[in-house]
mmCIF file of C-alpha atoms and ligand atoms in Angstrom:
data_model
loop_
_atom_site.group_PDB
_atom_site.id
_atom_site.type_symbol
_atom_site.label_atom_id
_atom_site.label_comp_id
_atom_site.label_asym_id
_atom_site.label_seq_id
_atom_site.Cartn_x
_atom_site.Cartn_y
_atom_site.Cartn_z
ATOM 1 C CA UNK A 92 -72.373 32.944 -17.548
ATOM 2 C CA UNK A 93 -71.717 29.315 -15.256
ATOM 3 C CA UNK A 94 -71.872 26.274 -17.635
ATOM 4 C CA UNK A 95 -74.127 23.412 -16.135
ATOM 5 C CA UNK A 96 -73.198 19.508 -16.693
ATOM 6 C CA UNK A 97 -75.291 16.770 -16.568
ATOM 7 C CA UNK A 98 -73.587 13.579 -13.807
ATOM 8 C CA UNK A 99 -75.801 10.907 -13.051
ATOM 9 C CA UNK A 100 -79.362 12.216 -12.749
ATOM 10 C CA UNK A 101 -78.384 16.256 -11.572
ATOM 11 C CA UNK A 102 -78.203 19.081 -12.444
ATOM 12 C CA UNK A 103 -74.630 20.822 -11.309
ATOM 13 C CA UNK A 104 -72.069 24.081 -11.974
ATOM 14 C CA UNK A 105 -69.457 22.430 -14.430
ATOM 15 C CA UNK A 106 -66.480 22.962 -12.055
ATOM 16 C CA UNK A 107 -68.469 21.310 -9.023
ATOM 17 C CA UNK A 108 -69.810 18.081 -11.402
ATOM 18 C CA UNK A 109 -67.639 15.334 -10.451
ATOM 19 C CA UNK A 110 -67.436 11.222 -10.943
ATOM 20 C CA UNK A 111 -66.243 8.995 -8.170
ATOM 21 C CA UNK A 112 -62.295 8.318 -8.443
ATOM 22 C CA UNK A 113 -63.214 4.512 -9.403
ATOM 23 C CA UNK A 114 -65.596 5.194 -12.082
ATOM 24 C CA UNK A 115 -64.141 2.918 -14.385
ATOM 25 C CA UNK A 116 -64.540 5.303 -17.025
ATOM 26 C CA UNK A 117 -61.653 7.434 -15.584
ATOM 27 C CA UNK A 118 -59.413 4.189 -13.915
ATOM 28 C CA UNK A 119 -59.620 1.909 -17.433
ATOM 29 C CA UNK A 120 -61.285 4.693 -20.018
ATOM 30 C CA UNK A 121 -63.700 2.361 -20.033
ATOM 31 C CA UNK A 122 -66.759 4.364 -21.532
ATOM 32 C CA UNK A 123 -68.629 5.911 -25.003
ATOM 33 C CA UNK A 124 -69.078 9.175 -26.234
ATOM 34 C CA UNK A 125 -71.364 10.799 -28.690
ATOM 35 C CA UNK A 126 -71.123 14.709 -29.687
ATOM 36 C CA UNK A 127 -74.180 16.315 -31.678
ATOM 37 C CA UNK A 128 -74.731 19.806 -33.001
ATOM 38 C CA UNK A 129 -77.372 21.725 -32.137
ATOM 39 C CA UNK A 130 -78.571 24.052 -34.406
ATOM 40 C CA UNK A 131 -81.123 26.973 -33.900
ATOM 41 C CA UNK A 132 -82.896 24.474 -30.933
ATOM 42 C CA UNK A 133 -82.029 21.577 -33.785
ATOM 43 C CA UNK A 134 -80.557 18.313 -33.421
ATOM 44 C CA UNK A 135 -78.750 17.736 -36.557
ATOM 45 C CA UNK A 136 -78.384 14.180 -37.630
ATOM 46 C CA UNK A 137 -80.489 12.687 -34.323
ATOM 47 C CA UNK A 138 -81.058 9.367 -35.793
ATOM 48 C CA UNK A 139 -77.587 8.691 -36.996
ATOM 49 C CA UNK A 140 -76.272 9.746 -33.368
ATOM 50 C CA UNK A 141 -78.157 8.079 -30.599
ATOM 51 C CA UNK A 142 -77.966 4.466 -33.208
ATOM 52 C CA UNK A 143 -73.880 4.566 -33.128
ATOM 53 C CA UNK A 144 -74.092 5.398 -28.966
ATOM 54 C CA UNK A 145 -76.669 2.485 -28.652
ATOM 55 C CA UNK A 146 -74.522 -0.025 -31.043
ATOM 56 C CA UNK A 147 -70.791 1.289 -29.554
ATOM 57 C CA UNK A 148 -72.642 0.385 -25.369
ATOM 58 C CA UNK A 149 -73.502 -2.748 -26.950
ATOM 59 C CA UNK A 150 -70.655 -3.505 -28.273
ATOM 60 C CA UNK A 151 -68.747 -2.754 -24.949
ATOM 61 C CA UNK A 152 -71.520 -5.058 -22.808
ATOM 62 C CA UNK A 153 -72.777 -1.450 -21.433
ATOM 63 C CA UNK A 154 -76.360 -1.167 -20.441
ATOM 64 C CA UNK A 155 -78.120 1.527 -21.731
ATOM 65 C CA UNK A 156 -77.876 4.227 -19.050
ATOM 66 C CA UNK A 157 -81.171 5.911 -20.066
ATOM 67 C CA UNK A 158 -84.035 6.041 -22.789
ATOM 68 C CA UNK A 159 -83.143 8.448 -26.272
ATOM 69 C CA UNK A 160 -86.692 9.846 -25.078
ATOM 70 C CA UNK A 161 -85.142 10.357 -21.576
ATOM 71 C CA UNK A 162 -81.760 11.624 -23.481
ATOM 72 C CA UNK A 163 -83.925 13.958 -25.467
ATOM 73 C CA UNK A 164 -85.401 15.144 -21.774
ATOM 74 C CA UNK A 165 -82.283 15.952 -20.267
ATOM 75 C CA UNK A 166 -80.372 17.593 -23.564
ATOM 76 C CA UNK A 167 -83.350 20.495 -24.120
ATOM 77 C CA UNK A 168 -82.485 20.825 -20.174
ATOM 78 C CA UNK A 169 -78.918 21.064 -20.802
ATOM 79 C CA UNK A 170 -79.399 23.553 -23.243
ATOM 80 C CA UNK A 171 -82.264 26.088 -21.541
ATOM 81 C CA UNK A 172 -80.233 26.028 -17.749
ATOM 82 C CA UNK A 173 -77.032 27.281 -20.573
ATOM 83 C CA UNK A 174 -79.658 29.437 -22.208
ATOM 84 C CA UNK A 175 -78.153 27.891 -25.767
ATOM 85 C CA UNK A 176 -80.163 27.398 -29.396
ATOM 86 C CA UNK A 177 -76.802 26.378 -30.741
ATOM 87 C CA UNK A 178 -73.983 24.335 -29.040
ATOM 88 C CA UNK A 179 -72.032 21.366 -29.454
ATOM 89 C CA UNK A 180 -73.784 18.126 -26.605
ATOM 90 C CA UNK A 181 -70.809 15.654 -25.746
ATOM 91 C CA UNK A 182 -72.895 12.890 -23.648
ATOM 92 C CA UNK A 183 -70.555 10.332 -22.476
ATOM 93 C CA UNK A 184 -71.794 6.754 -20.309
ATOM 94 C CA UNK A 185 -69.110 5.042 -18.611
ATOM 95 C CA UNK A 186 -69.977 1.094 -17.212
ATOM 96 C CA UNK A 187 -70.030 2.570 -14.144
ATOM 97 C CA UNK A 188 -68.217 3.273 -10.206
ATOM 98 C CA UNK A 189 -66.344 -0.535 -8.886
ATOM 99 C CA UNK A 190 -63.929 -1.691 -6.906
ATOM 100 C CA UNK A 191 -60.699 -1.398 -9.306
ATOM 101 C CA UNK A 192 -60.415 -4.865 -11.098
ATOM 102 C CA UNK A 193 -59.442 -4.839 -14.623
ATOM 103 C CA UNK A 194 -62.732 -7.116 -15.506
ATOM 104 C CA UNK A 195 -66.346 -6.711 -15.976
ATOM 105 C CA UNK A 196 -67.551 -5.963 -12.179
ATOM 106 C CA UNK A 197 -69.344 -9.676 -11.666
ATOM 107 C CA UNK A 198 -72.298 -7.354 -10.274
ATOM 108 C CA UNK A 199 -72.679 -4.566 -12.677
ATOM 109 C CA UNK A 200 -72.822 -1.009 -11.358
ATOM 110 C CA UNK A 201 -74.892 0.946 -12.615
ATOM 111 C CA UNK A 202 -73.655 2.349 -16.085
ATOM 112 C CA UNK A 203 -72.405 6.770 -15.539
ATOM 113 C CA UNK A 204 -74.164 9.103 -17.702
ATOM 114 C CA UNK A 205 -72.550 13.071 -18.381
ATOM 115 C CA UNK A 206 -73.437 14.937 -21.143
ATOM 116 C CA UNK A 207 -72.579 18.834 -21.216
ATOM 117 C CA UNK A 208 -72.870 21.727 -24.020
ATOM 118 C CA UNK A 209 -70.943 23.790 -25.361
ATOM 119 C CA UNK A 210 -71.672 26.862 -27.647
ATOM 120 C CA UNK A 211 -71.145 26.891 -31.572
ATOM 121 C CA UNK A 212 -71.653 29.543 -34.085
ATOM 122 C CA UNK A 213 -72.142 28.294 -37.718
ATOM 123 C CA UNK A 214 -71.738 32.243 -39.315
ATOM 124 C CA UNK A 215 -67.610 31.834 -37.422
ATOM 125 C CA UNK A 216 -67.490 28.447 -38.878
ATOM 126 C CA UNK A 217 -68.333 28.773 -42.337
ATOM 127 C CA UNK A 218 -65.912 31.528 -42.175
ATOM 128 C CA UNK A 219 -62.668 29.058 -40.913
ATOM 129 C CA UNK A 220 -63.973 26.777 -43.784
ATOM 130 C CA UNK A 221 -64.379 29.213 -46.554
ATOM 131 C CA UNK A 222 -60.828 29.578 -45.462
ATOM 132 C CA UNK A 223 -60.340 25.961 -45.797
ATOM 133 C CA UNK A 224 -57.245 23.691 -43.216
ATOM 134 C CA UNK A 225 -54.356 22.312 -42.837
ATOM 135 C CA UNK A 226 -53.838 18.852 -41.700
ATOM 136 C CA UNK A 227 -50.826 17.169 -40.835
ATOM 137 C CA UNK A 228 -49.997 13.703 -41.024
ATOM 138 C CA UNK A 229 -49.863 11.250 -38.109
ATOM 139 C CA UNK A 230 -48.881 7.006 -38.153
ATOM 140 C CA UNK A 231 -52.401 5.590 -36.978
ATOM 141 C CA UNK A 232 -51.258 3.953 -33.631
ATOM 142 C CA UNK A 233 -54.619 3.119 -32.538
ATOM 143 C CA UNK A 234 -56.373 -0.197 -31.413
ATOM 144 C CA UNK A 235 -58.178 -2.530 -33.263
ATOM 145 C CA UNK A 236 -61.959 -0.936 -33.309
ATOM 146 C CA UNK A 237 -61.569 1.940 -34.097
ATOM 147 C CA UNK A 238 -65.150 1.194 -34.995
ATOM 148 C CA UNK A 239 -66.013 2.019 -31.602
ATOM 149 C CA UNK A 240 -66.980 5.780 -30.115
ATOM 150 C CA UNK A 241 -65.140 4.668 -26.945
ATOM 151 C CA UNK A 242 -63.938 8.070 -24.356
ATOM 152 C CA UNK A 243 -60.179 5.800 -24.783
ATOM 153 C CA UNK A 244 -58.760 8.276 -26.925
ATOM 154 C CA UNK A 245 -55.271 8.751 -26.244
ATOM 155 C CA UNK A 246 -53.427 8.483 -30.301
ATOM 156 C CA UNK A 247 -56.210 10.694 -31.141
ATOM 157 C CA UNK A 248 -55.054 13.640 -28.508
ATOM 158 C CA UNK A 249 -51.391 12.698 -29.692
ATOM 159 C CA UNK A 250 -52.031 13.384 -32.881
ATOM 160 C CA UNK A 251 -54.163 16.605 -32.909
ATOM 161 C CA UNK A 252 -51.382 18.231 -30.042
ATOM 162 C CA UNK A 253 -49.223 17.239 -32.935
ATOM 163 C CA UNK A 254 -51.507 19.144 -35.241
ATOM 164 C CA UNK A 255 -52.405 22.381 -33.072
ATOM 165 C CA UNK A 256 -48.177 22.680 -32.427
ATOM 166 C CA UNK A 257 -47.507 22.388 -36.443
ATOM 167 C CA UNK A 258 -50.570 25.222 -36.514
ATOM 168 C CA UNK A 259 -52.795 22.161 -37.964
ATOM 169 C CA UNK A 260 -56.254 22.101 -37.161
ATOM 170 C CA UNK A 261 -55.727 18.133 -37.531
ATOM 171 C CA UNK A 262 -54.139 15.030 -37.700
ATOM 172 C CA UNK A 263 -54.452 12.761 -40.396
ATOM 173 C CA UNK A 264 -53.598 9.441 -39.937
ATOM 174 C CA UNK A 265 -51.629 6.556 -41.741
ATOM 175 C CA UNK A 266 -51.432 2.674 -41.644
ATOM 176 C CA UNK A 267 -48.513 2.334 -44.116
ATOM 177 C CA UNK A 268 -49.284 4.756 -47.007
ATOM 178 C CA UNK A 269 -53.052 4.045 -46.079
ATOM 179 C CA UNK A 270 -54.675 6.817 -44.766
ATOM 180 C CA UNK A 271 -57.419 5.461 -42.693
ATOM 181 C CA UNK A 272 -59.332 8.618 -40.889
ATOM 182 C CA UNK A 273 -58.523 12.277 -38.892
ATOM 183 C CA UNK A 274 -58.130 12.124 -35.144
ATOM 184 C CA UNK A 275 -61.431 13.557 -34.452
ATOM 185 C CA UNK A 276 -63.022 13.339 -38.198
ATOM 186 C CA UNK A 277 -63.269 11.007 -41.687
ATOM 187 C CA UNK A 278 -61.088 12.090 -44.042
ATOM 188 C CA UNK A 279 -61.801 12.536 -47.984
ATOM 189 C CA UNK A 280 -60.578 13.733 -50.946
ATOM 190 C CA UNK A 281 -61.732 14.336 -54.887
ATOM 191 C CA UNK A 282 -59.428 11.966 -57.392
ATOM 192 C CA UNK A 283 -58.144 13.632 -60.065
ATOM 193 C CA UNK A 284 -61.487 12.018 -62.283
ATOM 194 C CA UNK A 285 -63.214 13.929 -60.100
ATOM 195 C CA UNK A 286 -64.712 10.861 -57.929
ATOM 196 C CA UNK A 287 -65.150 11.430 -53.959
ATOM 197 C CA UNK A 288 -63.266 9.083 -52.138
ATOM 198 C CA UNK A 289 -62.541 7.431 -48.887
ATOM 199 C CA UNK A 290 -61.976 4.653 -46.431
ATOM 200 C CA UNK A 291 -64.517 2.351 -46.289
ATOM 201 C CA UNK A 292 -66.338 1.805 -42.692
ATOM 202 C CA UNK A 293 -64.421 -1.024 -41.249
ATOM 203 C CA UNK A 294 -62.731 -1.253 -37.990
ATOM 204 C CA UNK A 295 -60.245 0.399 -39.031
ATOM 205 C CA UNK A 296 -61.545 3.755 -39.222
ATOM 206 C CA UNK A 297 -65.445 5.394 -36.907
ATOM 207 C CA UNK A 298 -68.278 5.547 -38.883
ATOM 208 C CA UNK A 299 -69.107 9.390 -39.031
ATOM 209 C CA UNK A 300 -72.292 10.195 -38.827
ATOM 210 C CA UNK A 301 -71.419 13.059 -41.415
ATOM 211 C CA UNK A 302 -70.131 10.812 -43.080
ATOM 212 C CA UNK A 303 -73.623 8.807 -43.307
ATOM 213 C CA UNK A 304 -75.298 12.501 -44.264
ATOM 214 C CA UNK A 305 -72.553 13.463 -47.484
ATOM 215 C CA UNK A 306 -73.169 10.574 -49.290
ATOM 216 C CA UNK A 307 -77.232 11.648 -49.297
ATOM 217 C CA UNK A 308 -75.952 14.790 -50.271
ATOM 218 C CA UNK A 309 -73.304 13.526 -53.744
ATOM 219 C CA UNK A 310 -75.994 11.370 -54.631
ATOM 220 C CA UNK A 311 -78.649 14.197 -54.687
ATOM 221 C CA UNK A 312 -75.765 15.749 -56.297
ATOM 222 C CA UNK A 313 -75.267 13.150 -59.108
ATOM 223 C CA UNK A 314 -71.663 13.113 -57.344
ATOM 224 C CA UNK A 315 -69.998 9.477 -57.446
ATOM 225 C CA UNK A 316 -68.368 8.392 -53.886
ATOM 226 C CA UNK A 317 -65.725 5.372 -53.925
ATOM 227 C CA UNK A 318 -64.905 3.810 -50.046
ATOM 228 C CA UNK A 319 -61.894 2.138 -50.284
ATOM 229 C CA UNK A 320 -58.394 2.952 -48.911
ATOM 230 C CA UNK A 321 -56.645 6.308 -50.369
ATOM 231 C CA UNK A 322 -53.021 6.231 -50.076
ATOM 232 C CA UNK A 323 -50.971 9.442 -49.489
ATOM 233 C CA UNK A 324 -49.721 9.603 -52.928
ATOM 234 C CA UNK A 325 -53.196 10.020 -53.794
ATOM 235 C CA UNK A 326 -53.845 12.218 -50.876
ATOM 236 C CA UNK A 327 -50.686 14.486 -52.472
ATOM 237 C CA UNK A 328 -52.146 14.267 -56.224
ATOM 238 C CA UNK A 329 -56.061 14.990 -54.828
ATOM 239 C CA UNK A 330 -57.519 17.405 -56.697
ATOM 240 C CA UNK A 331 -59.170 18.526 -53.226
ATOM 241 C CA UNK A 332 -59.685 17.629 -49.253
ATOM 242 C CA UNK A 333 -61.603 17.827 -46.769
ATOM 243 C CA UNK A 334 -62.828 16.298 -43.279
ATOM 244 C CA UNK A 335 -65.897 15.751 -41.739
ATOM 245 C CA UNK A 336 -67.654 15.427 -38.585
ATOM 246 C CA UNK A 337 -70.244 16.513 -36.346
ATOM 247 C CA UNK A 338 -67.820 19.788 -35.155
ATOM 248 C CA UNK A 339 -66.197 19.995 -38.667
ATOM 249 C CA UNK A 340 -69.353 19.286 -41.588
ATOM 250 C CA UNK A 341 -67.019 19.250 -44.317
ATOM 251 C CA UNK A 342 -64.413 22.004 -44.342
ATOM 252 C CA UNK A 343 -61.595 21.721 -47.248
ATOM 253 C CA UNK A 344 -58.795 20.807 -46.652
ATOM 254 C CA UNK A 345 -56.289 23.080 -48.147
ATOM 255 C CA UNK A 346 -52.440 21.769 -47.148
ATOM 256 C CA UNK A 347 -51.809 17.863 -46.403
ATOM 257 C CA UNK A 348 -48.296 17.795 -44.257
ATOM 258 C CA UNK A 349 -46.067 20.680 -45.974
ATOM 259 C CA UNK A 350 -48.096 20.310 -49.420
ATOM 260 C CA UNK A 351 -50.798 22.758 -50.372
ATOM 261 C CA UNK A 352 -53.499 20.788 -52.200
ATOM 262 C CA UNK A 353 -56.174 21.613 -55.011
ATOM 263 C CA UNK A 354 -53.565 25.101 -55.439
ATOM 264 C CA UNK A 355 -53.813 25.585 -51.387
ATOM 265 C CA UNK A 356 -57.531 27.173 -51.786
ATOM 266 C CA UNK A 357 -60.973 25.298 -51.051
ATOM 267 C CA UNK A 358 -62.219 23.246 -53.369
ATOM 268 C CA UNK A 359 -65.866 23.876 -55.432
ATOM 269 C CA UNK A 360 -66.575 19.972 -55.091
ATOM 270 C CA UNK A 361 -66.674 20.727 -51.058
ATOM 271 C CA UNK A 362 -67.305 24.047 -50.954
ATOM 272 C CA UNK A 363 -70.623 22.527 -52.436
ATOM 273 C CA UNK A 364 -71.481 19.491 -50.646
ATOM 274 C CA UNK A 365 -71.173 21.975 -47.176
ATOM 275 C CA UNK A 366 -73.891 23.971 -48.191
ATOM 276 C CA UNK A 367 -75.909 20.753 -49.755
ATOM 277 C CA UNK A 368 -75.089 19.592 -46.196
ATOM 278 C CA UNK A 369 -76.265 22.075 -44.226
ATOM 279 C CA UNK A 370 -79.735 22.476 -45.712
ATOM 280 C CA UNK A 371 -79.973 18.914 -45.741
ATOM 281 C CA UNK A 372 -79.634 19.127 -42.356
ATOM 282 C CA UNK A 373 -81.678 22.012 -41.385
ATOM 283 C CA UNK A 374 -84.489 20.574 -43.227
ATOM 284 C CA UNK A 375 -84.210 17.300 -41.620
ATOM 285 C CA UNK A 376 -83.514 18.586 -37.972
ATOM 286 C CA UNK A 377 -85.595 16.867 -35.041
ATOM 287 C CA UNK A 378 -86.916 19.054 -32.776
ATOM 288 C CA UNK A 379 -84.717 17.909 -29.324
HETATM 289 N N1 LIG B 190 -65.620 13.069 -33.498
HETATM 290 N N2 LIG B 190 -63.465 9.896 -36.633
HETATM 291 C C1 LIG B 190 -62.647 10.138 -35.396
HETATM 292 C C2 LIG B 190 -62.090 9.583 -34.914
HETATM 293 C C3 LIG B 190 -64.173 10.755 -34.692
HETATM 294 O O1 LIG B 190 -63.937 11.547 -33.208
HETATM 295 C C4 LIG B 190 -65.649 11.456 -35.418
HETATM 296 C C5 LIG B 190 -65.997 12.701 -34.774
HETATM 297 C C6 LIG B 190 -65.167 11.343 -36.654
HETATM 298 C C7 LIG B 190 -66.783 11.821 -37.889
HETATM 299 O O2 LIG B 190 -67.965 11.441 -37.023
HETATM 300 P P1 LIG B 190 -69.329 12.053 -36.948
HETATM 301 O O3 LIG B 190 -69.322 12.454 -38.398
HETATM 302 O O4 LIG B 190 -70.590 11.350 -35.878
HETATM 303 O O5 LIG B 190 -68.614 13.222 -36.025
HETATM 304 C C8 LIG B 190 -64.603 10.070 -37.093
HETATM 305 C C9 LIG B 190 -66.168 13.820 -32.484
HETATM 306 C C10 LIG B 190 -67.342 15.453 -33.452
HETATM 307 C C11 LIG B 190 -66.238 14.251 -30.960
HETATM 308 O O6 LIG B 190 -64.071 13.662 -30.803
HETATM 309 O O7 LIG B 190 -65.381 15.215 -30.772
#
């Protein structure tokens, strides 16, 4: 079935859905995005994703392109037109179309908005998670405001491609010896005392919505979470490691660089958190 995209008020076959060449998203990566998981027709972590969407736009002084209610309506139509009940929904907004000039246009254009959806299969994602995944290490060469979810992703793209070439699914980025996060996920370890450790929510990581929910799960399971930077050496010596994101949920990491973690098999803590995250998200999920 041909996929359908939403672009600035219209639905169109994805191959024919276009934005003008002077869109500032195309010229300057002057835009933001969000990725939301839909399972059985229900949105997971929707509140958090919509809140971060508003924050990213506001940090870049891009006006809200449409209300949350209107966006939900578009998501509903997009899922129906693509015949999807299990999907990843991508929403992207840019500052809009204006003659090329770095500074913001004096008369602000209407922001551009694009939404797309693609199938997501939870059972096959679960099978992948049960095996665990490999991550490589890459220097974190990103700018100083990666807390904003911008479409300006070239360092992430380069790191992810290096991961793909190495047969891994993710790259853990490090500034000096400190692991910040993955190219498109948050990074966690279980330290030798059994505590969960993840980088604090600063301008050096994207504050993951899944990360927040996983913290709530950890609390329910009476697991200790410490938000502090951890080093490459700590990652090598960790009992377990895992990543969190809307696309990976909680996925155990079994190899970091060329070193096996936790004996090279997914750890209990990560797998328990994955189940807890899935249960909690399904319980709190909202109709689109
Ligand atoms: N990525 N860190 C980075 C750099 C990310 O791009 C993402 C998400 C996360 C996790 O955030 P969340 O839990 O809210 O998905 C952390 C999305 C999934 C993507 O770019 O495809």
